[in-house]
XYZ file of C-alpha atoms in Angstrom:
174
model
C -32.994 -181.533 20.476
C -32.987 -178.028 19.320
C -36.420 -176.102 19.187
C -37.467 -172.737 18.267
C -38.844 -171.762 21.697
C -35.544 -171.074 23.348
C -34.357 -169.076 20.363
C -37.504 -167.042 20.077
C -37.397 -166.394 23.873
C -33.905 -165.207 23.649
C -34.535 -162.955 20.714
C -37.538 -161.436 22.555
C -35.523 -160.928 25.681
C -32.769 -159.231 23.680
C -35.247 -157.001 22.059
C -37.185 -156.218 25.145
C -34.093 -155.371 27.344
C -32.657 -152.983 24.601
C -35.304 -150.376 25.431
C -34.093 -150.300 28.943
C -30.565 -149.793 27.750
C -31.574 -147.016 25.445
C -32.351 -144.658 28.486
C -29.573 -143.371 30.631
C -29.769 -144.010 34.360
C -30.804 -140.417 35.209
C -28.368 -140.257 38.060
C -27.468 -136.786 39.569
C -27.985 -133.465 37.910
C -26.029 -130.992 35.969
C -23.889 -128.835 38.172
C -24.010 -125.136 38.108
C -20.591 -123.478 37.245
C -20.782 -121.455 40.460
C -21.378 -124.615 42.578
C -18.325 -126.215 40.822
C -16.118 -123.267 41.524
C -16.862 -123.503 45.209
C -15.442 -127.109 45.314
C -12.552 -126.463 42.984
C -10.081 -125.509 45.552
C -7.066 -127.303 44.589
C -3.681 -125.809 45.325
C -0.601 -126.659 43.400
C 2.844 -126.961 44.685
C 3.865 -123.532 43.093
C 1.061 -121.884 44.857
C -1.448 -121.665 42.056
C -4.891 -121.593 43.540
C -3.843 -119.970 46.877
C -6.507 -117.501 47.997
C -6.212 -114.104 49.324
C -5.441 -113.890 52.996
C -2.504 -114.022 55.280
C -1.681 -115.151 58.997
C 1.217 -115.551 61.308
C 2.269 -118.080 63.885
C 1.209 -115.763 66.732
C -2.385 -115.627 65.276
C -2.356 -119.509 64.636
C -1.362 -120.488 68.280
C -4.947 -119.618 69.831
C -6.687 -121.244 66.694
C -4.464 -124.304 67.192
C -5.203 -124.510 70.891
C -8.927 -124.185 70.320
C -9.473 -126.228 67.216
C -6.557 -128.661 66.763
C -4.879 -129.503 70.243
C -7.536 -131.819 71.318
C -6.616 -134.310 68.328
C -2.866 -133.400 67.590
C -1.912 -132.690 71.237
C -1.097 -129.307 72.920
C 2.300 -129.208 71.377
C 1.623 -130.877 68.176
C 3.382 -134.048 69.212
C 0.263 -136.217 68.688
C -2.735 -137.172 70.722
C -5.815 -138.951 69.528
C -4.391 -138.306 66.126
C -1.096 -137.988 64.302
C 1.612 -135.614 65.350
C 2.100 -132.506 63.367
C 5.545 -131.795 64.810
C 8.725 -133.552 64.722
C 9.726 -136.788 63.111
C 13.109 -138.287 62.454
C 14.377 -138.587 58.898
C 12.711 -141.340 56.942
C 14.847 -144.350 56.549
C 12.300 -147.078 55.665
C 8.592 -147.797 55.233
C 7.866 -148.133 58.975
C 9.300 -144.448 59.663
C 6.664 -142.079 61.152
C 5.834 -139.551 58.478
C 5.172 -136.083 59.581
C 4.626 -132.740 58.186
C 8.358 -131.792 58.760
C 9.899 -135.082 57.513
C 7.519 -136.194 54.609
C 5.617 -133.591 53.125
C 7.300 -132.058 50.124
C 5.364 -128.547 49.796
C 4.110 -126.242 52.327
C 1.178 -125.454 50.099
C 0.014 -129.031 50.621
C -0.294 -128.362 54.382
C -2.500 -125.301 53.530
C -4.528 -127.316 51.049
C -5.121 -130.145 53.540
C -6.077 -128.006 56.435
C -8.567 -125.983 54.291
C -10.025 -129.074 52.833
C -10.299 -131.386 55.735
C -9.674 -129.767 59.183
C -10.901 -129.614 61.720
C -11.990 -133.189 61.629
C -15.475 -132.464 62.935
C -15.996 -129.282 60.820
C -14.175 -129.558 57.537
C -14.022 -126.416 55.331
C -15.092 -124.166 58.393
C -11.935 -122.182 58.728
C -11.506 -118.779 56.953
C -8.620 -118.298 54.684
C -6.802 -116.214 57.165
C -7.152 -118.876 59.839
C -5.826 -121.578 57.560
C -2.746 -119.253 56.763
C -2.351 -118.651 60.307
C -2.457 -122.393 61.453
C -0.110 -123.213 58.418
C 2.254 -120.617 59.686
C 2.046 -121.952 63.335
C 2.593 -125.532 62.248
C 5.626 -124.672 60.199
C 7.182 -122.466 62.968
C 6.469 -125.347 65.488
C 8.508 -127.541 63.098
C 11.158 -124.829 62.880
C 10.586 -124.512 59.126
C 9.694 -120.819 59.398
C 10.293 -118.055 61.984
C 7.714 -117.243 64.462
C 7.051 -113.768 63.063
C 6.918 -114.912 59.541
C 3.676 -113.997 57.683
C 2.249 -116.763 55.445
C 0.316 -115.715 52.306
C -0.092 -116.513 48.696
C 3.368 -115.242 47.957
C 5.511 -116.356 50.978
C 3.997 -119.880 51.512
C 5.251 -121.465 48.136
C 8.663 -120.142 48.964
C 8.897 -122.265 52.160
C 11.461 -125.151 51.476
C 10.287 -128.414 53.158
C 13.009 -130.817 54.214
C 11.679 -133.613 52.004
C 10.957 -131.652 48.834
C 13.579 -133.706 46.922
C 12.741 -136.871 48.601
C 10.242 -138.115 46.020
C 10.902 -139.765 42.718
C 8.976 -138.342 39.836
C 7.954 -141.238 37.845
C 6.979 -139.434 34.674
C 8.808 -136.147 34.535
C 7.948 -135.418 31.128
C 4.110 -135.256 32.049
C 4.823 -132.317 34.347
């Protein structure tokens, strides 16, 4: 039969726990705008966000040999990690995706290298080193000339083979 004890217990439990919910979890701390700016390094396909600096394939070759070849192979054709050179045209979901046959924008290559490479020391490369590595990898893929300089003006102009290979699901949102 129904008694008042469970009802009183439930009411006291609800009232007692409401004080716990009134306080926030006090997780984290407010971020300083300067700290936030240091992490806001996104680069858009049109080149918005690219930093000052420049580099050539010739400058990128020794950097690649020292910091990249151990994982991606001496010629970029793969090693312990994925190839950065080559790749047949994509025909199905099992096709090997590389920079040359899959990535739609050269600016994405710069963004990825700057953000995540080398794997053991991400964000350790200077902007000039990232431009040089980008130029080197693009030249290895025959997407640019070996003497082309990559910088904030020239990099967005590189036409990647798969630029039009993606379907924009919501074009009105762009």
